[in-house]
XYZ file of C-alpha atoms in Angstrom:
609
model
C 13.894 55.217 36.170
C 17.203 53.354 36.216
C 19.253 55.467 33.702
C 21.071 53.362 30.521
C 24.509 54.341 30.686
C 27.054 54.625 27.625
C 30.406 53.043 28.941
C 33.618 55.173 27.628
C 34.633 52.738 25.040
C 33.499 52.276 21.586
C 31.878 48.925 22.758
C 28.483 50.173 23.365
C 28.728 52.179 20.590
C 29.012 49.845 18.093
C 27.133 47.435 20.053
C 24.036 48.843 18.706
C 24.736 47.325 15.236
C 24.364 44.421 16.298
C 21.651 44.473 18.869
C 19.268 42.177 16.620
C 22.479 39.404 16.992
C 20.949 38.941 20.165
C 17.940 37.734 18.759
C 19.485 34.853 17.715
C 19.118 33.642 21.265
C 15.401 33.750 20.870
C 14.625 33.072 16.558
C 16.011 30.339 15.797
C 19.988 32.044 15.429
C 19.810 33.616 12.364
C 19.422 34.319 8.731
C 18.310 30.985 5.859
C 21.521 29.189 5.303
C 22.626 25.401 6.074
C 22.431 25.524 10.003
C 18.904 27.326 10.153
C 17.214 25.404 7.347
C 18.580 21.674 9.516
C 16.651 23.628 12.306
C 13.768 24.543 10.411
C 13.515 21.127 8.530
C 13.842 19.725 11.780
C 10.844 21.607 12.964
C 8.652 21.203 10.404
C 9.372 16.742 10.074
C 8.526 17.436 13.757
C 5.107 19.280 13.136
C 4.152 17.031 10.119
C 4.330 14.120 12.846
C 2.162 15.998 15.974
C -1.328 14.378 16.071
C -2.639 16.515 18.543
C -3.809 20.069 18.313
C -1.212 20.813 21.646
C 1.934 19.682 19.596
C 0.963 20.844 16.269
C 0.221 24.186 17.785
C 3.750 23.723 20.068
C 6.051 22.925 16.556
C 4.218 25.878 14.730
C 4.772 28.438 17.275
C 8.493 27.069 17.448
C 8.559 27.870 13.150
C 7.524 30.763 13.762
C 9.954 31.659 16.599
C 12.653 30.243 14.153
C 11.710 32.422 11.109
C 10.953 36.326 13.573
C 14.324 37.401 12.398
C 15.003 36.134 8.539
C 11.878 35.816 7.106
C 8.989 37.794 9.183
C 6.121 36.895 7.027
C 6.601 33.125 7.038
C 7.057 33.738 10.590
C 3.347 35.087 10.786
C 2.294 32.851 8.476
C 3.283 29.953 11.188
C 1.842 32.249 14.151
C -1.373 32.584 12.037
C -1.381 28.793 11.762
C -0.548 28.506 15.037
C -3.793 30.564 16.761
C -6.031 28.822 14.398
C -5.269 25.356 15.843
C -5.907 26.902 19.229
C -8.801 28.475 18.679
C -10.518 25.645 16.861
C -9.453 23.014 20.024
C -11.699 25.481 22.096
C -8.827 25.032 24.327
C -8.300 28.501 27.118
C -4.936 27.449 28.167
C -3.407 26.846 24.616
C -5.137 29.930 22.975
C -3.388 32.473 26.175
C -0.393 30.536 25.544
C -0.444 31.509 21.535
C -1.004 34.576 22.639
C 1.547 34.869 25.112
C 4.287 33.570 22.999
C 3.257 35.741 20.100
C 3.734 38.506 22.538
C 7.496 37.239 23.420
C 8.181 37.138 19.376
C 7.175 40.729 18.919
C 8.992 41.710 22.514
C 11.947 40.202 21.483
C 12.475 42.788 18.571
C 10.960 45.895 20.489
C 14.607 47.923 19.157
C 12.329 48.223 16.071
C 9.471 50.032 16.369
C 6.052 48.756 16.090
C 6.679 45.474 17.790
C 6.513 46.571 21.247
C 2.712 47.375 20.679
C 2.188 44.400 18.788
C 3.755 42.411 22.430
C 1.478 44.829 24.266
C -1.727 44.020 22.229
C -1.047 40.224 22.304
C -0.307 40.662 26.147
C -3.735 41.816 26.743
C -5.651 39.324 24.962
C -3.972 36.776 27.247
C -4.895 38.602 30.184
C -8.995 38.625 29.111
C -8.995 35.136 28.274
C -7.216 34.241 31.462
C -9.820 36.483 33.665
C -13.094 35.417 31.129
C -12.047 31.878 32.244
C -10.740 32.163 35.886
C -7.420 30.805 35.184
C -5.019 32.157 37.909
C -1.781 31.119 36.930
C -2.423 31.744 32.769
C -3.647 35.334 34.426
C -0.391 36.146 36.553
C 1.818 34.764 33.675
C -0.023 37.065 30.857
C 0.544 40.058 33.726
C 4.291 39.470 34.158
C 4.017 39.564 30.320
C 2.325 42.888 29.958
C 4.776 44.619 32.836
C 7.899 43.264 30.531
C 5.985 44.960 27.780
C 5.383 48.341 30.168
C 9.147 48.372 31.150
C 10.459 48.483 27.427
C 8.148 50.909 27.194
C 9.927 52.953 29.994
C 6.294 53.214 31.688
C 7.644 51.299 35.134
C 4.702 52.539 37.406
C 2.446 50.928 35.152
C 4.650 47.783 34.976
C 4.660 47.678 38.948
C 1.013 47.398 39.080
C 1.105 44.461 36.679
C 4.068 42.827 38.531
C 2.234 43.235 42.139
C -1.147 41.952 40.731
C 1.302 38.734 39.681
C 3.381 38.301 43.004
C -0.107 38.216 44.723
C -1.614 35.551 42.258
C 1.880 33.789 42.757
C 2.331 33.622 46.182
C -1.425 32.099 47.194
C -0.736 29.264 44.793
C 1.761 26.531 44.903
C 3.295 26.771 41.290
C 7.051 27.093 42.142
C 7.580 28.368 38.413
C 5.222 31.115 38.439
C 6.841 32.275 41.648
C 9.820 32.381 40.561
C 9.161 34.055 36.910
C 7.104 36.297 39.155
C 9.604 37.673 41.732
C 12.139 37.850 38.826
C 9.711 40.310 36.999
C 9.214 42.001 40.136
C 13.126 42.688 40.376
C 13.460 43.655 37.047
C 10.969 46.326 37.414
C 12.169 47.814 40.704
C 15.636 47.524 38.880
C 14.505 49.578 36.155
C 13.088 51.901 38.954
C 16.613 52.410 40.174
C 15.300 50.561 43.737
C 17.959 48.041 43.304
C 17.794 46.759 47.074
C 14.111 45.702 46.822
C 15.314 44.466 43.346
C 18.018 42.029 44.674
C 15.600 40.723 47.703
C 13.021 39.734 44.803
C 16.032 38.006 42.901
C 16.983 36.376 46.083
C 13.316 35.300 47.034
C 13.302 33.249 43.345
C 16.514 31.665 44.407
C 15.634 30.446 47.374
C 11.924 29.233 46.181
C 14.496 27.218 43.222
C 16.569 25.613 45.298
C 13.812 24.687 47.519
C 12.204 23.178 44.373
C 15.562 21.269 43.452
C 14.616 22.367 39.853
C 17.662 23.108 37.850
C 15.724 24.840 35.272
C 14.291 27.370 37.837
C 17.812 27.683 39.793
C 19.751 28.614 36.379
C 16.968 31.219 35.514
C 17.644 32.402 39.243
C 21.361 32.418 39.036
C 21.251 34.302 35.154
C 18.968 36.645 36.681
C 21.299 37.492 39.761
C 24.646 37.572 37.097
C 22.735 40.668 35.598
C 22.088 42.330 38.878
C 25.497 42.455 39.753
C 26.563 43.471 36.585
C 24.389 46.500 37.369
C 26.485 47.360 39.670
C 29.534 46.414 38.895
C 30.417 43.739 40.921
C 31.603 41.003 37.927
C 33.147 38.862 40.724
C 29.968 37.571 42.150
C 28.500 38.176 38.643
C 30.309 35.336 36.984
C 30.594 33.288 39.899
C 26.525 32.957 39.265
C 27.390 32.886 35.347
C 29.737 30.014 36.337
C 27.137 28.293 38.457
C 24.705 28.036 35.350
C 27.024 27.019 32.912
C 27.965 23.839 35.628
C 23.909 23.612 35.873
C 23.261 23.112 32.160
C 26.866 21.436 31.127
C 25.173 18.364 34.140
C 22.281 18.016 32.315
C 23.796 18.619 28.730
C 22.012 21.445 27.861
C 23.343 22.385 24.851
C 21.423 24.988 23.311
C 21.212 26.321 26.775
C 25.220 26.005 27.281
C 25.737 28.050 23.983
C 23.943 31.117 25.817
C 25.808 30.544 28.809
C 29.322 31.074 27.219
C 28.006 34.086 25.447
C 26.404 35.702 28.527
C 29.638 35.019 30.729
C 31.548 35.897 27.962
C 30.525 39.495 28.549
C 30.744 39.224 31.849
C 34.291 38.778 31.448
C 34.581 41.703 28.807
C 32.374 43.953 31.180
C 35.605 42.971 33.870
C 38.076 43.901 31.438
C 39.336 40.048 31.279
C 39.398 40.051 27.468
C 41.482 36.233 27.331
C 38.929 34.944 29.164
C 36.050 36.538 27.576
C 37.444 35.196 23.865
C 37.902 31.793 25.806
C 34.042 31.948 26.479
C 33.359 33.018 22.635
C 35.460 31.008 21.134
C 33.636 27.720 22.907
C 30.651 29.069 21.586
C 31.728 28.720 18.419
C 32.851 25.737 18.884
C 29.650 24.144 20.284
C 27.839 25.501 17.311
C 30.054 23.415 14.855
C 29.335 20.824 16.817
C 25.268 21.073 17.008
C 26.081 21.348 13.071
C 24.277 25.086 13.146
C 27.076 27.349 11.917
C 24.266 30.130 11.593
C 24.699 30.470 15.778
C 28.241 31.678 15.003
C 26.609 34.748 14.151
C 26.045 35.952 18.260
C 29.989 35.000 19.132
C 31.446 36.596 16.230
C 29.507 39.818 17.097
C 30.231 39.229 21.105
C 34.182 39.193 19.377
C 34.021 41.804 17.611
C 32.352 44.248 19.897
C 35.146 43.013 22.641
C 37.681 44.867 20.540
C 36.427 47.615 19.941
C 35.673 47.457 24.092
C 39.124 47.430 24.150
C 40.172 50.697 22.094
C 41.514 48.066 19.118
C 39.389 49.836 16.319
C 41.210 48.596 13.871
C 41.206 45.106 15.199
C 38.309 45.079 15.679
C 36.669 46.472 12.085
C 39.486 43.640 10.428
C 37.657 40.906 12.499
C 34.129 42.083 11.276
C 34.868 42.166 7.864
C 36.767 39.101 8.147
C 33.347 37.041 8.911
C 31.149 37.803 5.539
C 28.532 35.481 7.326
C 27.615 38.155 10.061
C 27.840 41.156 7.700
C 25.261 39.076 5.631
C 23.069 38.181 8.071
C 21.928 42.336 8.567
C 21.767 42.416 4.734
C 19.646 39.285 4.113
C 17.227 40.669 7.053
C 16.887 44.409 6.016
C 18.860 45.042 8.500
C 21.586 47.185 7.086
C 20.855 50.174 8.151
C 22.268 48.905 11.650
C 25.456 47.730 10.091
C 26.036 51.608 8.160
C 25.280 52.995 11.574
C 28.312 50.786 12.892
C 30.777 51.604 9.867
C 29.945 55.662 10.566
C 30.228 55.670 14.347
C 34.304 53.473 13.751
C 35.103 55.287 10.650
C 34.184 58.993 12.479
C 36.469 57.531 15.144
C 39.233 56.434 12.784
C 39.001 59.892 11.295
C 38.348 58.791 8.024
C 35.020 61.366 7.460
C 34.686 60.665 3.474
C 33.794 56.850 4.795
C 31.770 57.577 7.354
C 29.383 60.408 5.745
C 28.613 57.577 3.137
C 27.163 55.010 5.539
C 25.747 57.717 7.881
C 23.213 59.096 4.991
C 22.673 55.774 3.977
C 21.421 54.676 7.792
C 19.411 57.985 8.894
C 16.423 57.776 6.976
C 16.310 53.453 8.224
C 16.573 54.651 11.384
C 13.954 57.576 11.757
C 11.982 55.110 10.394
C 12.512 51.697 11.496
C 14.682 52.352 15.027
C 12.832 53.244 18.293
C 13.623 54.533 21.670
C 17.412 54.089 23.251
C 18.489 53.255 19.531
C 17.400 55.746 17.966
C 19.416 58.758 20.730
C 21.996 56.753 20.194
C 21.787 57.385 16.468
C 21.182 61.026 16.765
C 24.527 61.345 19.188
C 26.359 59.634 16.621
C 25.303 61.566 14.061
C 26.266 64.562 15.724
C 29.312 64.135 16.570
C 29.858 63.268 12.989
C 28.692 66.685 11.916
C 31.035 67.959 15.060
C 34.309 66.792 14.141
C 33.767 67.720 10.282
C 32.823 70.822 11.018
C 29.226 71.529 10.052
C 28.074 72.930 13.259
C 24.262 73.592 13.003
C 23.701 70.067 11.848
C 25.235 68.714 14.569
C 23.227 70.890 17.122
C 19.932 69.691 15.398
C 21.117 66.224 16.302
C 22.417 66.651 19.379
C 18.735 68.704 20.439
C 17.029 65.320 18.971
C 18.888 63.306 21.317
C 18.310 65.809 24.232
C 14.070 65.539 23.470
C 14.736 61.556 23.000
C 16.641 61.714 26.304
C 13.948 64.091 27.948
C 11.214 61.471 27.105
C 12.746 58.269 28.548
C 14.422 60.120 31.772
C 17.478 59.130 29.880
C 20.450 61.366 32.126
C 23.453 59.876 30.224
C 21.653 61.189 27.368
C 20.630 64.394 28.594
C 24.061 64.707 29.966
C 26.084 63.912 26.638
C 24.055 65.956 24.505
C 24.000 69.038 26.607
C 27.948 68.815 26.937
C 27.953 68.713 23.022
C 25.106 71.129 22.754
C 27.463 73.629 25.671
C 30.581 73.070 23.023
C 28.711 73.640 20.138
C 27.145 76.814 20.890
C 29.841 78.214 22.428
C 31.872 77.377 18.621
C 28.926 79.198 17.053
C 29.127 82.644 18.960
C 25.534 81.835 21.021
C 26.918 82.326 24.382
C 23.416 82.890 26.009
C 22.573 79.085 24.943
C 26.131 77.544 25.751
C 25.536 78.876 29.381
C 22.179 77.169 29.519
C 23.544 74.071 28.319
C 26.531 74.165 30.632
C 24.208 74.632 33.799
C 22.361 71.816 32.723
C 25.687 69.400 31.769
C 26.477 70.001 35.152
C 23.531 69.576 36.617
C 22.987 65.827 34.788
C 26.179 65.200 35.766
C 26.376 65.955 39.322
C 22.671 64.023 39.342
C 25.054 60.519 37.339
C 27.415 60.968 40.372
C 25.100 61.222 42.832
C 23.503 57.461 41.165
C 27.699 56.611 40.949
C 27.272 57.007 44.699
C 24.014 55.469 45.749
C 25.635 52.172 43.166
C 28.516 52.088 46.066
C 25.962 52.671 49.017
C 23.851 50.126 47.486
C 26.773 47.489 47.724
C 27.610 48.282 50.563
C 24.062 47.129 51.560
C 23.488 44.033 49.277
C 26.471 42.912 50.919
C 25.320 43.646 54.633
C 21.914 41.792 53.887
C 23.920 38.671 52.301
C 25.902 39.037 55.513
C 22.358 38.909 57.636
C 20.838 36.427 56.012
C 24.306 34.563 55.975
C 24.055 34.913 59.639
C 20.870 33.990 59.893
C 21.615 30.623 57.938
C 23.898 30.178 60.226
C 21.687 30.376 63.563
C 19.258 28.207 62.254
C 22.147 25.320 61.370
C 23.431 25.897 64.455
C 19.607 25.674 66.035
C 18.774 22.380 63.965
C 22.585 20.827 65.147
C 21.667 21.684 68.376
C 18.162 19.808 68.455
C 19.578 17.078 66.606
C 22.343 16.133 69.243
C 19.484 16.715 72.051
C 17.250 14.238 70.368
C 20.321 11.999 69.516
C 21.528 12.207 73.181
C 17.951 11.043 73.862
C 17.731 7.796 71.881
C 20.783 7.088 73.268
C 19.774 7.403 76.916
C 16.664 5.527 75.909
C 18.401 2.741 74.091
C 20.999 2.300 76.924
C 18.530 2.173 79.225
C 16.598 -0.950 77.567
C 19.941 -2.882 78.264
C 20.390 -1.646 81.599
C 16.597 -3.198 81.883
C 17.404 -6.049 80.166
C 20.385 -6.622 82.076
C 18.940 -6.418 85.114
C 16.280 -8.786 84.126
C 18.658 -11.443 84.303
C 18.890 -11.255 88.378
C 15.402 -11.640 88.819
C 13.131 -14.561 87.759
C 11.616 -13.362 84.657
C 9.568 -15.230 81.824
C 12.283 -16.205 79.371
C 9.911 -14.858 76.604
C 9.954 -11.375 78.210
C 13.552 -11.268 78.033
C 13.395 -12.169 74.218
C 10.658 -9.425 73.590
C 12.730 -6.745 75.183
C 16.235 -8.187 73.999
C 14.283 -8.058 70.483
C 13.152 -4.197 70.214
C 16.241 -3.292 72.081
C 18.670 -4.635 69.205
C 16.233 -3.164 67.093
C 16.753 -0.153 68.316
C 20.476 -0.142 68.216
C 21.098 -1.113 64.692
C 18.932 1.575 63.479
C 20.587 3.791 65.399
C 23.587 2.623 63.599
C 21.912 2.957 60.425
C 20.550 6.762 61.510
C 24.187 7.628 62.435
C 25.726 6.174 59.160
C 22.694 7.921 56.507
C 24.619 11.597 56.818
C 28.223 10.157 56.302
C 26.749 8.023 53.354
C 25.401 10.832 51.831
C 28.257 13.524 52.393
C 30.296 10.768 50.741
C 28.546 9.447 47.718
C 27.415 13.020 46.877
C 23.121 11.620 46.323
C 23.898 9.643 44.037
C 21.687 7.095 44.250
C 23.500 3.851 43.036
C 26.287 4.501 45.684
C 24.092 5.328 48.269
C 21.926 1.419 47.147
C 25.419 -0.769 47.496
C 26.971 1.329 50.379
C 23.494 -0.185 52.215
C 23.798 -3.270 50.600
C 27.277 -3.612 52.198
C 26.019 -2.093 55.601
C 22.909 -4.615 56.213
C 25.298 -7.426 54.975
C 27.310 -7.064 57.891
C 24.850 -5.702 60.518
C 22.314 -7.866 59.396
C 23.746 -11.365 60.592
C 25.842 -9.845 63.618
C 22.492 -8.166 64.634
C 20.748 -11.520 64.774
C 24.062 -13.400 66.485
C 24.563 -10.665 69.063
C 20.810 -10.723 69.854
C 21.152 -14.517 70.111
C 24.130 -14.478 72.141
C 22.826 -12.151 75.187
C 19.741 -13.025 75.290
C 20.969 -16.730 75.816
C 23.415 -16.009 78.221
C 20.812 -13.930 80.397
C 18.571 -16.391 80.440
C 20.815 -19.227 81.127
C 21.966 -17.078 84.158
C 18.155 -16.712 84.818
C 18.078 -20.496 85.271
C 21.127 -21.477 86.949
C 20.818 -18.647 89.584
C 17.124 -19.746 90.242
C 18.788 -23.794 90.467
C 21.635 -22.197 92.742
C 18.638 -20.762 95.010
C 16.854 -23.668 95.063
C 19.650 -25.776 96.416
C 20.358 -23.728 99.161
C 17.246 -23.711 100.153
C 17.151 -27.605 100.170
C 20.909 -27.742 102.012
C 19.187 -24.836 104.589
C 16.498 -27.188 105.353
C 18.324 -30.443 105.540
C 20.769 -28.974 108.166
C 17.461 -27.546 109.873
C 16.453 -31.242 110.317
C 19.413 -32.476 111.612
C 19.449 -30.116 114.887
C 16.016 -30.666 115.467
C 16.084 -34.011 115.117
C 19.784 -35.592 116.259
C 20.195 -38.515 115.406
């Protein structure tokens, strides 16, 4: 399993507190408040004006989306609501899509435990429906669903199977979207396998099947999907270049909602290269498209993104100033129940700042929330907090009975930067107490995660070395088939040029001989024909390249091409055919005198006058 790594600074630390921020992407952006209840009031005019059971059950999922994070049981209310209108429309393909996006609402909070079940269950109902009723592509979309469900899960041999029993549904069908969700999925799960080559040749499959579609909904999810893979692995360059390329993709078709993601995502991007002007640049637009779409509850995600950025950047102090400074995000974790996330956050700076007093408070107020409420990479993170709380003030065995929690929380999701940090702690802590038997275990085993995290540092570097030799191949082989369709272009342009010369030559020619006029018309006809659309053939790819597609250039560019090849067509034509057979006539008269003159001076010899 790909192991989750804690980078050096407090960033990730802290970023935990505000790992339900993120769900603002997906719940409507936050807690009740002016900006959310426009949203919500917007939703619900919208469902009191659906008349059919599709968009009434559409607008009620959407409520309930909208409510997941600041009210959860008018959230299920509106999911109840939602699978009774789809299971009274008898309707298969609406009832496995309730269920799907149920699923999604439950995934989408799978930090706090219980949900991820709840994804799982409604995962599975999707799947029977979808088999009870032979529907292929409601089947492979509700087994993508169950392998996202598997992977948070940690269980990625199980999610595999799921993903494979999708690719195969996708790829015998001709549903571009499926294809693409499907190969994505299939990345994401060899990615959490740690097989990040066959991951990025899945990623790259779903781009090319997107740009084959010309879908610029399927090419962003493509291009956001290949920004995370090489964040991976540390290659930000390319990484924002594809963050770029979706932010150009929804700013042309005025995505908004979209475009507020966009500048979050990059935004990290550009913190995860250590570019921290940029990265605020990215925020701060954020921010500023959310005043603009009048929801100031959005703010919520870039004032976290902001904050977390400083304390990225060792500016503690900076950092806690601009959190307190924004009451609206510390009150979105209280109005949601969330506090417990936010204490977590105050311990973890306050332990750094050295200020202990502070920091016991808000630890003891966050552990029982979290042994209760937190689940899997949260909650080690927690118990290595905690620890190294009890650490620096002192209180030794409490801090080894956190530091072993993290180590069996570690042990159970293959976790090695957990197994590694908590057996350095554990080696330290032992060795403070006297135990020396259990400080040497612990050391053998810090090394031994360690040396295992380098050996992963290494395979990271072999692997892009690799990702970049098979972009160079298929680069290459891009190349040789340009260079193979140039090259049986100018054969088959050489051709019609032969040909088309040719017809002159003919029609030339035609002009010594005695020939019905009429042919010479026919022929002068389809060869002028010929040339002009040649012309026309010729001019298409220069059109193009210049006006970019765009249709309205492309319609007057022609209008201004026939308007002058149009008329000198028909006068050209006009011209040579007249002149060829005028020749026609006067060298058949020119003959036929002769011939007369011949005879006449024939006559005279044999009879002299």
């Amino acid at each position: 399993m790909r192991p989750k790594r804690y980078p050096a600074s407090l960033a990730a630390k802290a970023a935990c507190i505000f790992i339900i921020c993120l769900l603002c992407r997906y719940s409507g952006k936050g807690q009740p408040g002016p900006g959310v209840d426009h949203l919500t009031d917007s939703l619900k005019k919208s469902l009191s004006q659906a008349q059919t059971d599709s968009e009434k059950n559409y607008w009620m999922l959407k409520l309930a989306t909208s409510y997941t994070a600041f009210n959860p049981e008018l959230s299920e209310d509106y999911a109840r609501q939602a699978m009774q209108v789809a299971e009274l429309s008898r309707d298969r393909k609406l009832i496995i899509n309730t269920y799907l996006s149920n699923g999604r609402r439950y995934l989408n909070r799978a930090n706090l435990s219980n949900y991820l079940q709840q994804a799982l269950s409604n995962f599975l109902e999707a799947q029977k429906m979808a088999q009870a009723n032979n529907l292929d592509d409601e089947l492979a979309y509700s087994y993508i669903h169950i392998a996202s469900a598997y992977r948070a899960m940690g269980d990625d041999d199980k999610a595999l199977k799921y993903n494979d029993l999708a690719h195969s549904i996708a790829a015998a069908g001709n549903n571009d979207s499926l294809k693409v969700t499907a190969s994505n999925s299939l990345g994401d799960t060899y990615s959490a396998k740690n097989e990040m080559l066959l991951a990025f040749r899945n990623y790259l499959d779903a781009l090319n099947i997107a740009e084959l579609s010309k879908r610029d909904e399927l090419l962003s999810l493509s291009c956001t999907t290949l920004a995370g893979f090489y964040a991976g692995i540390d290659d930000y360059d390319k990484s924002i270049d594809y963050g770029m390329q979706v932010i150009h993709i929804d700013e042309r078709n005025n995505n908004l909602y979209k475009l507020f993601d966009d500048y979050n995502f990059t935004g990290r991007l550009f913190v995860g290269k250590k570019q921290y002007d940029v990265a605020l640049q990215m925020f701060e637009k954020a921010i500023a498209l959310a005043d603009s779409l009048g929801i100031p509850m959005f703010k919520i995600l870039p004032y976290s993104n902001i904050s977390n950025m400083y304390f990225d950047h060792d500016q503690i102090d900076k950092g806690l100033a601009y959190l307190n400074s924004h009451q609206q995000l510390l009150d979105y974790f209280k109005v949601n129940q969330l506090g417990f996330f936010l204490d977590e956050g105050y311990g973890f700076i306050y332990t750094k700042l050295g200020k202990l007093d502070s920091a016991a408070y808000f630890y003891a107020r966050t552990a029982p929330q979290m042994e209760q409420h937190a689940s899997g990479y949260v909650k080690s993170n927690f118990y290595v907090q905690y620890g190294q709380y009890f650490m620096k003030s002192g209180q030794y065995p409490q801090a080894i009975t956190y530091f072993q929690q993290a180590r069996q929380m570690g042990e159970s999701m293959k976790d090695l930067n957990t197994l590694e940090t908590s057996s350095k702690y554990l080696d330290s802590l032992y060795r403070l107490t006297g135990d020396f038997k259990n400080a040497l275990q612990y050391n053998t085993d810090y090394n031994l995660y360690k040396d295992s995290i380098k050996n992963l540092a290494k395979a990271t570097d072999l692997l892009k070395l690799e990702v970049d030799n098979d972009n160079k191949r298929r680069e290459r082989l891009v190349k040789e088939e340009e260079e193979k369709t140039e090259h049986r272009h100018n054969v088959q342009y050489m051709g019609i040029t032969a040909g088309i010369a040719s017809l002159f030559i003919v029609m030339v020619m035609m002009g010594f001989f005695v020939v019905s006029p009429r042919t010479i018309r026919a022929l002068g006809f389809f060869s002028f024909i010929f040339l002009f659309e040649f012309v026309i053939l010729l001019a298409d790819k220069q059109i193009h390249e210049w006006t970019h597609g765009e249709p309205w250039k492309i319609l007057f560019i022609k209008i201004g091409l026939a308007a002058i090849l149009l008329p000198l067509h028909h006068w050209l034509e006009h011209k040579v055919i007249h002149y060829l057979t005028t020749r026609k006539k006067i060298a058949a008269h020119g003959f036929l005198g002769a011939g007369r003159l011949l005879k006449g001076k024939k006559a005279e010899t044999v009879h002299p006058a």
